[in-house]
Amino acid sequence: MTHCVHLLQNTRPHRAPIRVANGLVVYSELVGEIVLRPLIHGHARSRSVILSNVLYVPALSHNLISTTYLSVHHDYTVLMKENYILFKRNGEMYFVADISEQGQAFVRETVMDKELVTGVRLASARKPDPICEPCLFGKLNAGLFPSTGHRSGAPLDLIHSDLKSYSVPTREGWKHRVTFVDDHTGFKVAYHMKNKSETFAALKMFQAYAETHWGLKIKAFQDDKGGEYMSNEFRSHLDKCGIVHRHSVRARPQQNGTAERSNRTVDEHSTAMLHEANLPPAFRALAVSAYIHVCNMHPTARDPTRTPHELVEAGNAERTGVNSKKLCIARQDKKRIYRPGVNSKKLKNSREGGTIYVDRACDCTGIM
């Protein structure tokens, strides 16, 4: 391709789209031939070189030649040297092309030659690689894991689980919680623990509760292959109950996305509740239990007309009204709300005379 129309012979109109380096599309206007009288070591060859099918592209700033095209279609042998390129055909030298420095030493061209900075020197005359590997490495990022969009067909067909540790122990001394999420309904249950080894006991409690109240059996269980899920008694129990034990790859939370996202959502909302009530992180467990209860009683995006609680109860559950909420309401008191030894500065911005939502009472029939 060339931008010099005077070099062309035997031209004819020809319009073809060409995408250049900056992504723009330009068009050719003519196609023809160029006759070259190449120089070899400063002396002109007696035999001319004819380049056919050369496009005239006015938008180009330089003449371009495809070495691949010459090699494949015209049997040229192309030898790349440091400062020049040799073109041979049938063992005979045809012409030599010098390699331009333009676009090779970016620092020298844009900084040194324009005197934008002093004290910069190139370490050697060797042309730098235009591909900057450190730059590419710095821009690498993990792509999104595609969602399958598949949901299990019935409650308890698949249970997702994940363990979350607290940075500050709760008032009860709990340091961890394990969450179980039903894949079909989105119904979630959380158990708080002092040690990760209590995960197996939490599973048995959840299994007994779910199978008793929902009348179904757990068919598959998925986790992130953490140590708390890999004990011999844990795996033996699942095998004995006929439950398929599935794992995601370790250190790949995206593959256990349902449980991971559920834990994150619970953390975000429980943190907001604690902030609104001016309570310290020691009350985290109560806020988590309160939010999960509200979440199970509220319609979700997957089913805007029914709540997870209604779905797991197969339509037999009554909708929970405001008057039937089981709440525990406590008056905010700087002197009594904390146990001895807890820093009272956490309440320096508390609302005088206000009330705080502490927990959902599961074993009472009214509002305390």
Coordinates of C-alpha atoms in Angstrom, one line a residue:
M1 CA 0.0 0.0 0.0
T2 CA 1.2 3.5 -0.8
H3 CA 0.1 7.1 -0.3
C4 CA 2.2 8.3 -3.3
V5 CA 0.0 8.1 -6.4
H6 CA 2.8 9.1 -8.8
L7 CA 4.6 5.8 -8.1
L8 CA 1.7 3.7 -9.5
Q9 CA 1.4 2.5 -13.1
N10 CA -1.5 0.7 -14.9
T11 CA -3.9 1.9 -12.3
R12 CA -7.6 1.2 -12.1
P13 CA -10.3 2.2 -9.6
H14 CA -10.5 0.0 -6.5
R15 CA -12.2 0.7 -3.2
A16 CA -11.4 -1.5 -0.2
P17 CA -11.7 -1.0 3.5
I18 CA -8.4 -1.1 5.5
R19 CA -8.2 -1.0 9.3
V20 CA -5.0 0.9 10.4
A21 CA -3.1 0.7 13.7
N22 CA -5.2 3.3 15.6
G23 CA -8.4 1.3 14.9
L24 CA -9.8 3.6 12.2
V25 CA -11.0 2.3 8.8
V26 CA -9.6 4.0 5.7
Y27 CA -10.3 3.2 2.0
S28 CA -8.2 2.7 -1.0
E29 CA -9.0 4.5 -4.3
L30 CA -6.8 2.8 -6.9
V31 CA -4.8 -0.4 -7.5
G32 CA -1.8 -0.7 -9.8
E33 CA 1.8 -1.6 -10.1
I34 CA 5.0 -0.1 -8.8
V35 CA 8.4 -0.6 -10.6
L36 CA 11.4 -0.6 -8.2
R37 CA 15.0 -0.1 -9.1
P38 CA 16.5 -1.4 -5.8
L39 CA 19.9 -0.6 -4.5
I40 CA 22.3 -3.2 -3.1
H41 CA 25.2 -1.9 -1.2
G42 CA 24.7 1.5 -2.8
H43 CA 24.6 0.2 -6.4
A44 CA 21.5 0.0 -8.6
R45 CA 20.4 -3.4 -9.8
S46 CA 20.1 -3.9 -13.5
R47 CA 16.9 -5.9 -13.1
S48 CA 13.8 -4.1 -11.9
V49 CA 11.3 -5.4 -9.3
I50 CA 7.6 -5.1 -10.1
L51 CA 5.2 -5.0 -7.2
S52 CA 1.6 -5.8 -8.4
N53 CA -1.7 -5.2 -6.8
V54 CA -0.5 -2.2 -4.9
L55 CA -3.3 -0.2 -3.2
Y56 CA -3.3 3.6 -3.3
V57 CA -4.6 4.8 0.1
P58 CA -4.4 8.6 0.5
A59 CA -4.9 8.4 4.3
L60 CA -1.6 6.5 4.9
S61 CA 1.4 8.4 6.1
H62 CA 3.9 5.8 5.0
N63 CA 4.3 3.2 2.3
L64 CA 3.6 -0.4 3.6
I65 CA 4.8 -3.7 2.2
S66 CA 3.8 -7.1 3.5
T67 CA 6.7 -9.5 3.8
T68 CA 4.3 -12.4 4.4
Y69 CA 2.6 -11.7 1.0
L70 CA 5.9 -11.6 -0.8
S71 CA 7.0 -14.9 0.9
V72 CA 3.7 -16.8 0.2
H73 CA 2.7 -15.5 -3.2
H74 CA 6.0 -14.5 -4.8
D75 CA 8.5 -17.0 -3.3
Y76 CA 10.7 -14.4 -1.7
T77 CA 12.9 -15.4 1.2
V78 CA 12.9 -12.6 3.9
L79 CA 15.9 -12.4 6.3
M80 CA 15.5 -10.0 9.3
K81 CA 18.7 -8.4 10.5
E82 CA 19.2 -5.8 13.2
N83 CA 19.2 -2.8 11.0
Y84 CA 17.9 -4.1 7.6
I85 CA 15.9 -6.8 5.9
L86 CA 17.2 -8.9 3.0
F87 CA 14.8 -10.0 0.2
K88 CA 16.0 -13.0 -1.8
R89 CA 14.4 -15.0 -4.6
N90 CA 15.8 -18.3 -6.0
G91 CA 19.0 -17.7 -4.0
E92 CA 19.6 -14.3 -5.6
M93 CA 19.6 -11.0 -3.7
Y94 CA 16.8 -8.8 -5.0
F95 CA 16.8 -5.8 -2.7
V96 CA 17.5 -4.6 0.9
A97 CA 15.2 -2.5 3.1
D98 CA 16.5 -0.4 6.0
I99 CA 14.6 -0.6 9.3
S100 CA 13.4 2.8 10.4
E101 CA 14.0 3.9 14.0
Q102 CA 10.6 5.5 14.1
G103 CA 8.4 3.9 16.8
Q104 CA 11.2 1.9 18.4
A105 CA 12.8 4.1 21.1
F106 CA 9.7 5.8 22.5
V107 CA 11.6 7.4 25.4
R108 CA 14.2 8.9 23.1
E109 CA 11.7 10.3 20.6
T110 CA 9.1 11.8 23.0
V111 CA 11.3 12.8 25.9
M112 CA 15.0 13.1 25.0
D113 CA 14.8 14.5 21.5
K114 CA 12.2 17.1 22.5
E115 CA 14.3 18.1 25.6
L116 CA 11.4 17.5 27.9
V117 CA 13.7 16.0 30.6
T118 CA 17.4 16.1 31.3
G119 CA 19.6 13.3 32.6
V120 CA 18.0 10.5 30.6
R121 CA 20.3 8.3 28.6
L122 CA 19.7 5.1 26.7
A123 CA 21.7 2.2 28.2
S124 CA 22.6 0.9 24.7
A125 CA 21.9 1.5 21.1
R126 CA 19.8 -1.7 20.9
K127 CA 16.2 -1.0 19.9
P128 CA 13.8 -1.6 22.8
D129 CA 11.0 -4.1 22.5
P130 CA 7.8 -2.2 21.6
I131 CA 5.8 -4.8 23.7
C132 CA 6.3 -3.8 27.4
E133 CA 5.8 -7.1 29.4
P134 CA 5.7 -5.3 32.8
C135 CA 3.0 -3.0 31.5
L136 CA 0.9 -6.0 30.3
F137 CA 1.5 -7.9 33.6
G138 CA 0.3 -4.8 35.5
K139 CA -2.9 -4.7 33.6
L140 CA -3.8 -8.4 33.9
N141 CA -7.0 -9.1 35.8
A142 CA -9.2 -12.1 36.3
G143 CA -12.3 -12.2 34.1
L144 CA -15.8 -12.7 35.4
F145 CA -16.9 -16.2 36.0
P146 CA -20.0 -16.8 33.7
S147 CA -23.2 -17.6 35.5
T148 CA -24.9 -20.8 34.4
G149 CA -28.3 -19.4 35.4
H150 CA -29.3 -22.9 36.5
R151 CA -31.3 -23.5 39.7
S152 CA -32.2 -26.8 41.3
G153 CA -35.7 -28.1 40.8
A154 CA -36.9 -28.4 44.4
P155 CA -35.9 -27.3 48.0
L156 CA -32.9 -29.2 49.5
D157 CA -31.8 -30.5 46.1
L158 CA -28.6 -28.5 46.6
I159 CA -27.3 -26.7 49.7
H160 CA -24.5 -24.1 49.4
S161 CA -22.4 -23.5 52.5
D162 CA -19.6 -21.1 53.5
L163 CA -17.9 -20.2 56.8
K164 CA -17.2 -16.6 57.9
S165 CA -14.9 -15.5 60.7
Y166 CA -15.5 -12.3 62.8
S167 CA -12.6 -9.9 63.4
V168 CA -14.2 -9.1 66.8
P169 CA -15.8 -11.9 68.9
T170 CA -19.4 -11.4 69.8
R171 CA -20.8 -10.8 73.3
E172 CA -21.5 -14.5 73.5
G173 CA -17.9 -15.4 72.5
W174 CA -18.7 -16.5 69.0
K175 CA -15.9 -16.1 66.5
H176 CA -17.4 -17.7 63.4
R177 CA -20.6 -18.4 61.6
V178 CA -21.5 -21.0 59.0
T179 CA -24.2 -20.2 56.5
F180 CA -26.4 -22.7 54.6
V181 CA -28.3 -21.5 51.5
D182 CA -30.9 -23.5 49.7
D183 CA -30.2 -23.2 45.9
H184 CA -33.9 -23.5 44.8
T185 CA -35.5 -21.0 47.2
G186 CA -32.7 -18.8 48.5
F187 CA -33.7 -19.6 52.1
K188 CA -30.7 -19.2 54.4
V189 CA -29.8 -20.3 57.9
A190 CA -26.7 -19.2 59.9
Y191 CA -25.2 -20.9 63.0
H192 CA -22.7 -19.1 65.2
M193 CA -19.7 -21.0 66.6
K194 CA -16.7 -20.5 68.8
N195 CA -14.6 -22.9 66.9
K196 CA -14.5 -24.0 63.2
S197 CA -14.6 -27.6 64.4
E198 CA -18.3 -27.0 65.3
T199 CA -19.2 -26.9 61.6
F200 CA -20.2 -30.5 61.6
A201 CA -22.5 -30.1 64.5
A202 CA -24.1 -27.1 62.8
L203 CA -24.7 -29.2 59.7
K204 CA -26.5 -31.9 61.7
M205 CA -28.7 -29.3 63.3
F206 CA -29.6 -27.7 60.0
Q207 CA -30.2 -31.1 58.4
A208 CA -32.5 -32.1 61.3
Y209 CA -34.4 -28.8 61.2
A210 CA -34.8 -28.8 57.4
E211 CA -35.8 -32.4 56.9
T212 CA -38.3 -32.2 59.8
H213 CA -40.0 -29.0 58.9
W214 CA -39.9 -29.3 55.1
G215 CA -40.4 -33.0 54.7
L216 CA -37.6 -33.4 52.2
K217 CA -34.1 -34.8 52.2
I218 CA -30.9 -33.0 51.3
K219 CA -29.5 -34.4 48.0
A220 CA -26.3 -32.4 47.4
F221 CA -24.0 -30.2 49.5
Q222 CA -21.5 -27.8 48.1
D223 CA -18.7 -26.0 49.9
D224 CA -15.3 -24.3 49.2
K225 CA -13.3 -27.3 50.3
G226 CA -12.2 -25.6 53.5
G227 CA -10.8 -27.8 56.2
E228 CA -14.0 -27.6 58.3
Y229 CA -15.8 -29.5 55.6
M230 CA -13.1 -32.1 54.9
S231 CA -13.0 -34.0 58.2
N232 CA -13.5 -37.7 58.2
E233 CA -16.7 -37.5 60.3
F234 CA -18.1 -34.8 58.0
R235 CA -17.6 -36.7 54.8
S236 CA -18.6 -40.0 56.4
H237 CA -21.9 -38.5 57.6
L238 CA -22.7 -37.2 54.1
D239 CA -21.9 -40.6 52.5
K240 CA -24.1 -42.4 55.1
C241 CA -27.0 -40.0 54.4
G242 CA -26.6 -40.4 50.6
I243 CA -25.8 -36.7 50.1
V244 CA -23.5 -35.9 47.2
H245 CA -20.6 -33.8 48.4
R246 CA -19.5 -31.2 45.9
H247 CA -16.5 -28.8 46.2
S248 CA -15.3 -25.7 44.4
V249 CA -11.6 -25.1 43.7
R250 CA -9.8 -23.8 46.7
A251 CA -9.0 -20.1 46.7
R252 CA -11.6 -19.6 43.9
P253 CA -14.6 -18.0 45.8
Q254 CA -16.2 -17.2 42.4
Q255 CA -17.1 -20.9 42.0
N256 CA -18.9 -20.9 45.3
G257 CA -20.7 -17.7 44.4
T258 CA -24.1 -18.4 46.0
A259 CA -22.8 -18.8 49.5
E260 CA -20.1 -16.2 49.1
R261 CA -22.5 -13.5 47.9
S262 CA -25.0 -14.5 50.6
N263 CA -22.3 -14.0 53.3
R264 CA -21.3 -10.7 51.8
T265 CA -24.9 -9.4 51.7
V266 CA -25.5 -10.5 55.3
D267 CA -22.3 -8.7 56.4
E268 CA -23.2 -5.5 54.6
H269 CA -26.7 -5.3 56.0
S270 CA -25.8 -6.4 59.5
T271 CA -23.1 -3.7 59.5
A272 CA -25.7 -1.1 58.4
M273 CA -28.0 -2.2 61.3
L274 CA -25.2 -1.9 63.9
H275 CA -24.2 1.5 62.5
E276 CA -27.8 2.7 62.6
A277 CA -28.2 1.5 66.2
N278 CA -24.8 2.8 67.3
L279 CA -23.8 -0.6 68.5
P280 CA -20.3 -2.1 68.5
P281 CA -19.2 -5.2 66.5
A282 CA -19.8 -7.4 69.6
F283 CA -23.5 -7.3 68.7
R284 CA -22.8 -8.7 65.2
A285 CA -24.5 -12.1 65.8
L286 CA -27.8 -10.5 66.9
A287 CA -27.8 -8.3 63.8
V288 CA -27.0 -11.2 61.5
S289 CA -29.9 -13.3 63.0
A290 CA -32.3 -10.4 62.6
Y291 CA -31.4 -9.7 59.0
I292 CA -31.5 -13.3 57.9
H293 CA -35.0 -13.6 59.4
V294 CA -36.2 -10.5 57.5
C295 CA -34.5 -11.8 54.3
N296 CA -36.3 -15.1 54.5
M297 CA -39.6 -13.3 55.0
H298 CA -39.2 -11.0 52.1
P299 CA -39.7 -11.7 48.3
T300 CA -36.5 -11.9 46.2
A301 CA -35.6 -11.2 42.6
R302 CA -35.9 -14.8 41.7
D303 CA -39.5 -14.9 42.8
P304 CA -41.1 -11.5 43.4
T305 CA -44.4 -12.9 44.5
R306 CA -43.4 -15.4 47.2
T307 CA -40.9 -15.4 50.0
P308 CA -38.2 -18.0 50.6
H309 CA -40.1 -19.1 53.7
E310 CA -43.3 -19.7 51.6
L311 CA -41.3 -21.6 49.0
V312 CA -39.7 -24.0 51.4
E313 CA -43.1 -24.6 53.1
A314 CA -44.6 -25.5 49.7
G315 CA -47.2 -22.7 49.9
N316 CA -48.5 -23.8 53.3
A317 CA -46.8 -21.0 55.3
E318 CA -48.8 -18.0 56.4
R319 CA -47.5 -14.6 55.4
T320 CA -45.9 -12.9 58.4
G321 CA -47.7 -9.6 59.2
V322 CA -46.4 -6.7 61.2
N323 CA -48.5 -7.6 64.2
S324 CA -47.1 -11.2 64.3
K325 CA -43.4 -10.2 64.3
K326 CA -41.5 -11.5 67.2
L327 CA -39.2 -8.7 68.2
C328 CA -37.0 -8.0 71.1
I329 CA -37.0 -4.2 71.7
A330 CA -34.6 -2.7 74.2
R331 CA -34.3 0.9 75.4
Q332 CA -30.9 2.5 74.7
D333 CA -29.2 2.9 78.1
K334 CA -25.6 3.9 78.3
K335 CA -25.2 2.3 81.8
R336 CA -27.0 -1.0 81.2
I337 CA -26.8 -1.9 77.5
Y338 CA -23.2 -3.2 77.9
R339 CA -21.8 -5.8 80.2
P340 CA -19.0 -4.7 82.5
G341 CA -15.7 -4.2 80.7
V342 CA -17.1 -3.1 77.3
N343 CA -16.0 0.2 76.1
S344 CA -18.8 2.7 76.6
K345 CA -17.4 5.2 74.1
K346 CA -19.2 3.4 71.3
L347 CA -22.4 5.1 72.4
K348 CA -21.1 8.7 72.4
N349 CA -23.4 9.5 69.4
S350 CA -26.4 7.5 70.6
R351 CA -29.9 8.9 70.3
E352 CA -31.4 9.9 73.7
G353 CA -34.6 8.1 74.4
G354 CA -34.4 5.9 71.3
T355 CA -35.0 2.2 70.9
I356 CA -32.8 -0.3 69.1
Y357 CA -33.7 -3.6 67.4
V358 CA -31.6 -6.2 69.2
D359 CA -32.9 -9.6 68.1
R360 CA -35.7 -11.7 66.9
A361 CA -37.1 -13.8 69.8
C362 CA -37.8 -17.3 68.5
D363 CA -39.4 -18.7 71.6
C364 CA -42.0 -16.0 72.5
T365 CA -45.5 -15.3 71.1
G366 CA -45.5 -11.6 71.2
I367 CA -43.5 -8.4 71.4
M368 CA -41.3 -8.0 74.5

